[in-house]
C-alpha cells in the first residue's frame, strides 16, 4: 500500500491548506518467488507538510519498482491568500505496476479546506483490498474501505475556533 500525501501548508494569514490524497494498493497472485532468494521490500512513508504545497506520499514496492508497485498519494495544495482555503489533492488513477486481475486500486482525493481559511482539508482514504479509497469532503477525511484506512479529519486551530462572549 502506498503512503498518503501531506496536506498543503499555508503562507496566507488565516488560510487553510488542501488535504493530501490516500495511497494506492496492488496485489499479484501469480508472482513467482524462488525459495532462498532475497527480495527487497520498500515501504513508502507518509509525507510531511510544510508551509508550501504538501509533498507526495512514498511509493511501496516489491523487489523493484517495475515488479510490484503501489503509488503514494499526492500532496495537497497550499493556502496562500488570506481567508481562503486551498484545494485538496486529486486522486491518482494511474501509476500502480505489476498487479494481477482486478487488484489495482487508488487512494481517495483530499478535501478542500472550509470556513474561509479556518480549516484545512481532510485527507483522502487509502485504497483497500477491493476498491479505491474514499474521497475527503471539506475537513472530513475520506471513509475507510475494506482493507484500507480512513483519511484524517482536520480540526480547527484552537485560536481560530469561534467564540461567544456574553
Short mmCIF file of N, CA and C in Angstrom, two decimals:
data_model
loop_
_atom_site.label_atom_id
_atom_site.label_comp_id
_atom_site.label_asym_id
_atom_site.label_seq_id
_atom_site.Cartn_x
_atom_site.Cartn_y
_atom_site.Cartn_z
N UNK A 1 0.85 -1.15 0.00
CA UNK A 1 0.00 0.00 0.00
C UNK A 1 0.90 1.23 0.00
N UNK A 2 0.64 2.17 -0.92
CA UNK A 2 1.39 3.42 -0.97
C UNK A 2 1.01 4.32 0.19
N UNK A 3 1.87 5.23 0.55
CA UNK A 3 1.62 6.14 1.66
C UNK A 3 0.84 7.36 1.19
N UNK A 4 0.15 8.01 2.12
CA UNK A 4 -0.64 9.19 1.80
C UNK A 4 0.21 10.43 1.63
N UNK A 5 -0.30 11.37 0.83
CA UNK A 5 0.36 12.65 0.64
C UNK A 5 0.12 13.58 1.81
N UNK A 6 0.99 14.55 1.98
CA UNK A 6 0.84 15.54 3.05
C UNK A 6 -0.20 16.57 2.67
N UNK A 7 -0.86 17.10 3.66
CA UNK A 7 -1.76 18.22 3.42
C UNK A 7 -0.96 19.46 3.07
N UNK A 8 -1.58 20.37 2.35
CA UNK A 8 -0.91 21.60 1.98
C UNK A 8 -0.73 22.52 3.17
N UNK A 9 0.33 23.29 3.16
CA UNK A 9 0.61 24.26 4.22
C UNK A 9 -0.04 25.59 3.89
N UNK A 10 0.32 26.60 4.65
CA UNK A 10 -0.25 27.93 4.43
C UNK A 10 0.83 28.99 4.52
N UNK A 11 0.68 30.02 3.71
CA UNK A 11 1.53 31.20 3.81
C UNK A 11 0.69 32.45 4.00
N UNK A 12 -0.61 32.35 3.75
CA UNK A 12 -1.51 33.49 3.95
C UNK A 12 -1.98 33.54 5.39
N UNK A 13 -2.33 34.73 5.85
CA UNK A 13 -2.86 34.90 7.20
C UNK A 13 -4.27 34.32 7.25
N UNK A 14 -4.47 33.37 8.13
CA UNK A 14 -5.72 32.62 8.26
C UNK A 14 -6.11 32.01 6.92
N UNK A 15 -5.33 31.06 6.48
CA UNK A 15 -5.59 30.31 5.26
C UNK A 15 -5.55 28.83 5.59
N UNK A 16 -6.24 28.01 4.80
CA UNK A 16 -6.25 26.57 5.02
C UNK A 16 -5.69 25.82 3.84
N UNK A 17 -4.81 24.84 4.09
CA UNK A 17 -4.25 24.02 3.03
C UNK A 17 -5.18 22.89 2.66
N UNK A 18 -5.06 22.40 1.43
CA UNK A 18 -5.86 21.27 0.97
C UNK A 18 -5.34 19.95 1.53
N UNK A 19 -6.21 18.98 1.67
CA UNK A 19 -5.84 17.68 2.18
C UNK A 19 -5.08 16.85 1.17
N UNK A 20 -4.21 15.96 1.65
CA UNK A 20 -3.46 15.05 0.79
C UNK A 20 -4.31 13.86 0.38
N UNK A 21 -3.99 13.25 -0.75
CA UNK A 21 -4.70 12.06 -1.23
C UNK A 21 -4.15 10.80 -0.58
N UNK A 22 -4.97 9.76 -0.51
CA UNK A 22 -4.56 8.48 0.05
C UNK A 22 -3.70 7.68 -0.92
N UNK A 23 -2.97 6.71 -0.39
CA UNK A 23 -2.09 5.86 -1.18
C UNK A 23 -2.83 4.71 -1.85
N UNK A 24 -2.18 4.11 -2.86
CA UNK A 24 -2.77 3.04 -3.65
C UNK A 24 -2.51 1.65 -3.08
N UNK A 25 -3.11 0.65 -3.72
CA UNK A 25 -2.98 -0.77 -3.33
C UNK A 25 -2.87 -1.62 -4.58
N UNK A 26 -1.94 -2.57 -4.58
CA UNK A 26 -1.82 -3.55 -5.66
C UNK A 26 -1.58 -4.94 -5.07
N UNK A 27 -1.94 -5.94 -5.85
CA UNK A 27 -1.70 -7.33 -5.43
C UNK A 27 -1.49 -8.16 -6.69
N UNK A 28 -0.56 -9.10 -6.60
CA UNK A 28 -0.32 -10.00 -7.72
C UNK A 28 -0.32 -11.42 -7.17
N UNK A 29 -1.31 -12.20 -7.56
CA UNK A 29 -1.46 -13.57 -7.05
C UNK A 29 -0.64 -14.59 -7.84
N UNK A 30 0.01 -14.16 -8.93
CA UNK A 30 0.78 -15.08 -9.77
C UNK A 30 2.27 -14.77 -9.78
N UNK A 31 2.72 -13.92 -8.87
CA UNK A 31 4.12 -13.54 -8.83
C UNK A 31 4.96 -14.72 -8.32
N UNK A 32 5.92 -15.14 -9.12
CA UNK A 32 6.77 -16.27 -8.74
C UNK A 32 7.93 -15.79 -7.86
N UNK A 33 8.11 -16.45 -6.74
CA UNK A 33 9.26 -16.19 -5.88
C UNK A 33 10.05 -17.48 -5.73
N UNK A 34 11.35 -17.36 -5.60
CA UNK A 34 12.24 -18.52 -5.52
C UNK A 34 12.72 -18.67 -4.07
N UNK A 35 12.49 -19.84 -3.47
CA UNK A 35 12.93 -20.05 -2.10
C UNK A 35 14.44 -19.79 -1.95
N UNK A 36 14.82 -19.15 -0.86
CA UNK A 36 16.22 -18.84 -0.59
C UNK A 36 16.72 -17.56 -1.24
N UNK A 37 15.92 -16.97 -2.10
CA UNK A 37 16.30 -15.72 -2.76
C UNK A 37 15.91 -14.54 -1.87
N UNK A 38 16.76 -13.56 -1.78
CA UNK A 38 16.47 -12.35 -1.02
C UNK A 38 15.80 -11.33 -1.92
N UNK A 39 14.68 -10.81 -1.46
CA UNK A 39 13.94 -9.78 -2.20
C UNK A 39 13.87 -8.52 -1.35
N UNK A 40 13.93 -7.39 -2.01
CA UNK A 40 13.82 -6.11 -1.33
C UNK A 40 12.35 -5.71 -1.27
N UNK A 41 11.91 -5.28 -0.09
CA UNK A 41 10.56 -4.73 0.07
C UNK A 41 10.74 -3.31 0.62
N UNK A 42 10.25 -2.33 -0.13
CA UNK A 42 10.38 -0.94 0.28
C UNK A 42 8.99 -0.41 0.62
N UNK A 43 8.86 0.12 1.83
CA UNK A 43 7.58 0.65 2.31
C UNK A 43 7.62 2.17 2.24
N UNK A 44 6.68 2.74 1.50
CA UNK A 44 6.60 4.20 1.38
C UNK A 44 6.22 4.85 2.69
N UNK A 45 6.76 6.01 2.95
CA UNK A 45 6.43 6.74 4.17
C UNK A 45 5.48 7.88 3.84
N UNK A 46 4.67 8.22 4.82
CA UNK A 46 3.77 9.35 4.66
C UNK A 46 4.57 10.64 4.55
N UNK A 47 4.04 11.57 3.81
CA UNK A 47 4.74 12.83 3.59
C UNK A 47 4.54 13.79 4.76
N UNK A 48 5.46 14.70 4.92
CA UNK A 48 5.42 15.70 5.97
C UNK A 48 5.07 17.06 5.36
N UNK A 49 4.14 17.74 5.97
CA UNK A 49 3.71 19.05 5.47
C UNK A 49 4.69 20.16 5.82
N UNK A 50 4.60 21.24 5.07
CA UNK A 50 5.40 22.45 5.29
C UNK A 50 4.48 23.64 5.09
N UNK A 51 5.03 24.81 4.86
CA UNK A 51 4.20 25.97 4.57
C UNK A 51 3.81 26.03 3.10
N UNK A 52 4.41 25.19 2.27
CA UNK A 52 4.08 25.15 0.84
C UNK A 52 3.13 24.02 0.53
N UNK A 53 3.07 23.65 -0.74
CA UNK A 53 2.25 22.51 -1.15
C UNK A 53 2.74 21.25 -0.46
N UNK A 54 1.82 20.36 -0.12
CA UNK A 54 2.20 19.12 0.54
C UNK A 54 2.99 18.21 -0.37
N UNK A 55 3.94 17.49 0.19
CA UNK A 55 4.74 16.53 -0.58
C UNK A 55 3.91 15.28 -0.88
N UNK A 56 4.28 14.58 -1.93
CA UNK A 56 3.62 13.32 -2.27
C UNK A 56 4.04 12.24 -1.30
N UNK A 57 3.13 11.29 -1.04
CA UNK A 57 3.46 10.15 -0.20
C UNK A 57 4.39 9.20 -0.92
N UNK A 58 5.14 8.42 -0.19
CA UNK A 58 6.10 7.50 -0.78
C UNK A 58 5.45 6.28 -1.41
N UNK A 59 6.07 5.77 -2.45
CA UNK A 59 5.62 4.54 -3.11
C UNK A 59 6.10 3.32 -2.33
N UNK A 60 5.34 2.23 -2.44
CA UNK A 60 5.71 0.96 -1.84
C UNK A 60 5.92 -0.04 -2.95
N UNK A 61 7.03 -0.84 -2.87
CA UNK A 61 7.24 -1.82 -3.93
C UNK A 61 7.92 -3.07 -3.42
N UNK A 62 7.78 -4.12 -4.24
CA UNK A 62 8.41 -5.42 -4.00
C UNK A 62 9.47 -5.65 -5.07
N UNK A 63 10.67 -6.00 -4.66
CA UNK A 63 11.82 -6.32 -5.50
C UNK A 63 12.33 -5.09 -6.25
N UNK A 64 11.62 -4.62 -7.25
CA UNK A 64 11.97 -3.39 -7.97
C UNK A 64 10.69 -2.62 -8.22
N UNK A 65 10.82 -1.36 -8.62
CA UNK A 65 9.62 -0.57 -8.92
C UNK A 65 8.90 -1.08 -10.17
N UNK A 66 9.55 -1.92 -10.94
CA UNK A 66 8.92 -2.50 -12.11
C UNK A 66 8.28 -3.85 -11.87
N UNK A 67 8.44 -4.41 -10.65
CA UNK A 67 7.86 -5.72 -10.34
C UNK A 67 6.45 -5.57 -9.77
N UNK A 68 6.34 -4.87 -8.67
CA UNK A 68 5.05 -4.66 -7.99
C UNK A 68 5.16 -3.34 -7.24
N UNK A 69 4.34 -2.36 -7.59
CA UNK A 69 4.44 -1.03 -7.01
C UNK A 69 3.06 -0.44 -6.74
N UNK A 70 2.86 0.06 -5.52
CA UNK A 70 1.65 0.81 -5.15
C UNK A 70 2.06 2.27 -4.99
N UNK A 71 1.41 3.13 -5.73
CA UNK A 71 1.77 4.54 -5.78
C UNK A 71 1.30 5.28 -4.52
N UNK A 72 2.10 6.23 -4.06
CA UNK A 72 1.72 7.07 -2.93
C UNK A 72 0.76 8.17 -3.38
N UNK A 73 0.02 8.73 -2.44
CA UNK A 73 -0.94 9.80 -2.76
C UNK A 73 -0.26 11.14 -3.00
N UNK A 74 -0.91 12.01 -3.74
CA UNK A 74 -0.41 13.36 -3.99
C UNK A 74 -0.59 14.24 -2.76
N UNK A 75 0.28 15.25 -2.67
CA UNK A 75 0.16 16.23 -1.60
C UNK A 75 -0.89 17.28 -1.91
N UNK A 76 -1.46 17.88 -0.87
CA UNK A 76 -2.47 18.92 -1.04
C UNK A 76 -1.86 20.25 -1.43
N UNK A 77 -2.68 21.14 -1.94
CA UNK A 77 -2.24 22.47 -2.35
C UNK A 77 -2.09 23.39 -1.15
N UNK A 78 -1.25 24.41 -1.30
CA UNK A 78 -1.00 25.37 -0.22
C UNK A 78 -2.02 26.50 -0.25
N UNK A 79 -2.43 26.93 0.95
CA UNK A 79 -3.27 28.11 1.08
C UNK A 79 -2.39 29.34 1.10
N UNK A 80 -2.54 30.24 0.12
CA UNK A 80 -1.62 31.36 0.00
C UNK A 80 -2.25 32.73 0.19
N UNK A 81 -3.55 32.82 0.16
CA UNK A 81 -4.20 34.12 0.31
C UNK A 81 -5.02 34.14 1.60
N UNK A 82 -5.12 35.30 2.22
CA UNK A 82 -5.85 35.44 3.47
C UNK A 82 -7.32 35.05 3.28
N UNK A 83 -7.87 34.39 4.28
CA UNK A 83 -9.27 34.00 4.35
C UNK A 83 -9.69 33.09 3.19
N UNK A 84 -8.77 32.24 2.74
CA UNK A 84 -9.10 31.28 1.68
C UNK A 84 -8.64 29.89 2.10
N UNK A 85 -9.20 28.90 1.43
CA UNK A 85 -8.81 27.51 1.65
C UNK A 85 -8.40 26.91 0.32
N UNK A 86 -7.31 26.16 0.33
CA UNK A 86 -6.78 25.57 -0.90
C UNK A 86 -7.49 24.26 -1.23
N UNK A 87 -7.40 23.89 -2.49
CA UNK A 87 -7.99 22.64 -2.97
C UNK A 87 -7.20 21.44 -2.47
N UNK A 88 -7.91 20.35 -2.24
CA UNK A 88 -7.27 19.10 -1.88
C UNK A 88 -6.62 18.45 -3.09
N UNK A 89 -5.76 17.48 -2.82
CA UNK A 89 -5.07 16.75 -3.89
C UNK A 89 -6.07 15.89 -4.66
N UNK A 90 -5.89 15.83 -5.96
CA UNK A 90 -6.72 14.94 -6.77
C UNK A 90 -6.28 13.50 -6.57
N UNK A 91 -7.23 12.58 -6.70
CA UNK A 91 -6.91 11.17 -6.58
C UNK A 91 -6.19 10.70 -7.84
N UNK A 92 -5.16 9.89 -7.65
CA UNK A 92 -4.46 9.31 -8.80
C UNK A 92 -5.30 8.20 -9.43
N UNK A 93 -5.15 8.02 -10.73
CA UNK A 93 -5.85 6.94 -11.42
C UNK A 93 -4.89 6.10 -12.25
N UNK A 94 -3.60 6.43 -12.21
CA UNK A 94 -2.59 5.65 -12.92
C UNK A 94 -1.32 5.60 -12.07
N UNK A 95 -0.44 4.66 -12.37
CA UNK A 95 0.86 4.60 -11.71
C UNK A 95 1.16 3.29 -11.02
N UNK A 96 0.14 2.54 -10.59
CA UNK A 96 0.40 1.24 -9.97
C UNK A 96 0.99 0.30 -11.02
N UNK A 97 1.85 -0.62 -10.59
CA UNK A 97 2.55 -1.52 -11.52
C UNK A 97 2.49 -2.95 -11.00
N UNK A 98 2.35 -3.93 -11.92
CA UNK A 98 2.53 -5.34 -11.60
C UNK A 98 1.35 -6.07 -11.01
N UNK A 99 0.20 -5.47 -10.96
CA UNK A 99 -0.96 -6.11 -10.35
C UNK A 99 -1.50 -7.22 -11.26
N UNK A 100 -2.26 -8.13 -10.67
CA UNK A 100 -2.94 -9.16 -11.45
C UNK A 100 -4.44 -9.00 -11.28
N UNK A 101 -5.17 -9.31 -12.33
CA UNK A 101 -6.63 -9.22 -12.27
C UNK A 101 -7.09 -7.83 -11.89
N UNK A 102 -8.02 -7.79 -10.98
CA UNK A 102 -8.63 -6.52 -10.57
C UNK A 102 -7.95 -5.89 -9.36
N UNK A 103 -6.79 -6.39 -8.94
CA UNK A 103 -6.15 -5.90 -7.72
C UNK A 103 -5.32 -4.64 -7.97
N UNK A 104 -5.99 -3.57 -8.36
CA UNK A 104 -5.35 -2.31 -8.72
C UNK A 104 -6.25 -1.16 -8.28
N UNK A 105 -5.94 -0.58 -7.13
CA UNK A 105 -6.81 0.45 -6.57
C UNK A 105 -6.01 1.68 -6.14
N UNK A 106 -6.68 2.82 -6.11
CA UNK A 106 -6.03 4.10 -5.81
C UNK A 106 -6.69 4.77 -4.61
N UNK A 107 -5.91 5.62 -3.93
CA UNK A 107 -6.42 6.34 -2.77
C UNK A 107 -7.41 7.43 -3.17
N UNK A 108 -8.20 7.85 -2.19
CA UNK A 108 -9.19 8.90 -2.41
C UNK A 108 -8.57 10.29 -2.45
N UNK A 109 -9.32 11.23 -3.00
CA UNK A 109 -8.88 12.62 -3.12
C UNK A 109 -8.89 13.31 -1.75
N UNK A 110 -8.02 14.30 -1.59
CA UNK A 110 -8.01 15.13 -0.39
C UNK A 110 -9.13 16.17 -0.47
N UNK A 111 -9.55 16.64 0.68
CA UNK A 111 -10.63 17.62 0.73
C UNK A 111 -10.12 19.05 0.64
N UNK A 112 -11.01 19.94 0.23
CA UNK A 112 -10.72 21.36 0.19
C UNK A 112 -11.08 21.95 1.55
N UNK A 113 -10.22 22.79 2.07
CA UNK A 113 -10.49 23.43 3.36
C UNK A 113 -11.78 24.23 3.33
N UNK A 114 -12.29 24.57 4.50
CA UNK A 114 -13.56 25.27 4.61
C UNK A 114 -13.43 26.48 5.53
N UNK A 115 -14.51 27.15 5.73
CA UNK A 115 -14.65 28.23 6.70
C UNK A 115 -13.69 29.38 6.44
N UNK A 116 -13.57 29.79 5.18
CA UNK A 116 -12.75 30.94 4.80
C UNK A 116 -11.33 30.86 5.37
N UNK A 117 -10.74 29.69 5.29
CA UNK A 117 -9.36 29.53 5.72
C UNK A 117 -9.17 29.08 7.16
N UNK A 118 -10.24 28.92 7.92
CA UNK A 118 -10.10 28.50 9.31
C UNK A 118 -9.78 27.01 9.44
N UNK A 119 -9.93 26.26 8.37
CA UNK A 119 -9.67 24.84 8.43
C UNK A 119 -9.06 24.35 7.12
N UNK A 120 -8.09 23.45 7.24
CA UNK A 120 -7.55 22.78 6.06
C UNK A 120 -8.47 21.64 5.65
N UNK A 121 -8.18 21.01 4.53
CA UNK A 121 -8.99 19.90 4.04
C UNK A 121 -8.60 18.58 4.69
N UNK A 122 -9.53 17.66 4.79
CA UNK A 122 -9.27 16.33 5.31
C UNK A 122 -8.49 15.50 4.31
N UNK A 123 -7.84 14.45 4.79
CA UNK A 123 -7.06 13.57 3.93
C UNK A 123 -7.93 12.53 3.25
N UNK A 124 -7.54 12.11 2.05
CA UNK A 124 -8.24 11.05 1.35
C UNK A 124 -7.95 9.70 2.00
N UNK A 125 -8.91 8.78 1.93
CA UNK A 125 -8.71 7.44 2.47
C UNK A 125 -7.79 6.62 1.58
N UNK A 126 -7.09 5.66 2.18
CA UNK A 126 -6.23 4.79 1.37
C UNK A 126 -7.08 3.82 0.58
N UNK A 127 -6.52 3.31 -0.50
CA UNK A 127 -7.17 2.24 -1.24
C UNK A 127 -7.28 1.02 -0.34
N UNK A 128 -8.24 0.18 -0.63
CA UNK A 128 -8.40 -1.05 0.13
C UNK A 128 -8.09 -2.27 -0.71
N UNK A 129 -8.46 -3.41 -0.20
CA UNK A 129 -8.18 -4.67 -0.89
C UNK A 129 -9.18 -4.97 -2.00
N UNK A 130 -10.22 -4.14 -2.12
CA UNK A 130 -11.22 -4.39 -3.15
C UNK A 130 -11.81 -3.15 -3.78
N UNK A 131 -11.32 -1.96 -3.42
CA UNK A 131 -11.88 -0.74 -4.01
C UNK A 131 -10.95 0.44 -3.79
N UNK A 132 -11.23 1.51 -4.53
CA UNK A 132 -10.50 2.76 -4.34
C UNK A 132 -10.85 3.35 -2.98
N UNK A 133 -9.96 4.20 -2.46
CA UNK A 133 -10.19 4.85 -1.17
C UNK A 133 -11.30 5.89 -1.25
N UNK A 134 -11.86 6.23 -0.10
CA UNK A 134 -12.91 7.23 -0.03
C UNK A 134 -12.35 8.64 -0.18
N UNK A 135 -13.08 9.49 -0.90
CA UNK A 135 -12.68 10.89 -1.06
C UNK A 135 -13.02 11.68 0.20
N UNK A 136 -12.17 12.63 0.54
CA UNK A 136 -12.46 13.54 1.66
C UNK A 136 -13.49 14.56 1.18
N UNK A 137 -14.24 15.09 2.11
CA UNK A 137 -15.21 16.13 1.80
C UNK A 137 -15.01 17.26 2.81
N UNK A 138 -14.51 18.40 2.33
CA UNK A 138 -14.22 19.50 3.24
C UNK A 138 -13.18 19.07 4.26
N UNK A 139 -13.44 19.31 5.52
CA UNK A 139 -12.47 18.94 6.56
C UNK A 139 -12.63 17.51 7.04
N UNK A 140 -13.62 16.78 6.53
CA UNK A 140 -13.83 15.39 6.91
C UNK A 140 -13.01 14.47 6.03
N UNK A 141 -12.20 13.62 6.65
CA UNK A 141 -11.36 12.69 5.90
C UNK A 141 -12.18 11.66 5.15
N UNK A 142 -11.59 11.08 4.11
CA UNK A 142 -12.25 10.05 3.32
C UNK A 142 -12.54 8.81 4.16
N UNK A 143 -13.66 8.16 3.88
CA UNK A 143 -14.08 6.98 4.64
C UNK A 143 -13.15 5.80 4.38
N UNK A 144 -13.03 4.95 5.38
CA UNK A 144 -12.25 3.71 5.23
C UNK A 144 -13.04 2.74 4.37
N UNK A 145 -12.36 2.04 3.49
CA UNK A 145 -12.96 0.96 2.71
C UNK A 145 -12.35 -0.34 3.20
N UNK A 146 -12.93 -1.49 2.84
CA UNK A 146 -12.44 -2.78 3.31
C UNK A 146 -10.95 -2.93 3.00
N UNK A 147 -10.15 -3.20 4.04
CA UNK A 147 -8.72 -3.38 3.88
C UNK A 147 -7.93 -2.09 3.78
N UNK A 148 -8.57 -0.95 3.91
CA UNK A 148 -7.90 0.35 3.83
C UNK A 148 -8.08 1.14 5.11
N UNK A 149 -7.66 2.39 5.07
CA UNK A 149 -7.73 3.25 6.25
C UNK A 149 -8.42 4.56 5.90
N UNK A 150 -9.09 5.13 6.87
CA UNK A 150 -9.77 6.41 6.67
C UNK A 150 -8.77 7.55 6.62
N UNK A 151 -9.09 8.58 5.85
CA UNK A 151 -8.30 9.80 5.89
C UNK A 151 -8.58 10.53 7.19
N UNK A 152 -7.65 11.36 7.60
CA UNK A 152 -7.81 12.05 8.87
C UNK A 152 -8.66 13.30 8.73
N UNK A 153 -9.48 13.52 9.74
CA UNK A 153 -10.30 14.71 9.81
C UNK A 153 -9.46 15.84 10.36
N UNK A 154 -9.66 17.02 9.83
CA UNK A 154 -8.91 18.19 10.28
C UNK A 154 -9.73 18.94 11.32
N UNK A 155 -9.08 19.34 12.39
CA UNK A 155 -9.74 20.12 13.43
C UNK A 155 -9.37 21.59 13.28
N UNK A 156 -10.24 22.44 13.74
CA UNK A 156 -9.94 23.86 13.72
C UNK A 156 -8.78 24.16 14.65
N UNK A 157 -7.98 25.10 14.27
CA UNK A 157 -6.91 25.57 15.15
C UNK A 157 -7.56 26.18 16.38
N UNK A 158 -7.09 25.87 17.59
CA UNK A 158 -7.75 26.36 18.82
C UNK A 158 -7.88 27.88 18.86
N UNK A 159 -6.94 28.62 18.30
CA UNK A 159 -7.03 30.06 18.31
C UNK A 159 -8.02 30.58 17.28
N UNK A 160 -8.48 29.71 16.39
CA UNK A 160 -9.39 30.12 15.33
C UNK A 160 -10.82 29.70 15.58
N UNK A 161 -11.07 28.94 16.64
CA UNK A 161 -12.43 28.48 16.90
C UNK A 161 -13.33 29.67 17.23
N UNK A 162 -14.55 29.63 16.70
CA UNK A 162 -15.48 30.72 17.01
C UNK A 162 -15.75 30.77 18.51
N UNK A 163 -15.93 31.96 19.04
CA UNK A 163 -16.25 32.10 20.46
C UNK A 163 -17.49 32.96 20.61
N UNK A 164 -18.13 32.83 21.72
CA UNK A 164 -19.31 33.62 22.04
C UNK A 164 -19.06 34.36 23.34
N UNK A 165 -19.16 35.67 23.29
CA UNK A 165 -18.98 36.45 24.50
C UNK A 165 -20.33 36.98 24.95
N UNK A 166 -20.57 36.87 26.27
CA UNK A 166 -21.84 37.34 26.83
C UNK A 166 -21.58 38.47 27.78
#
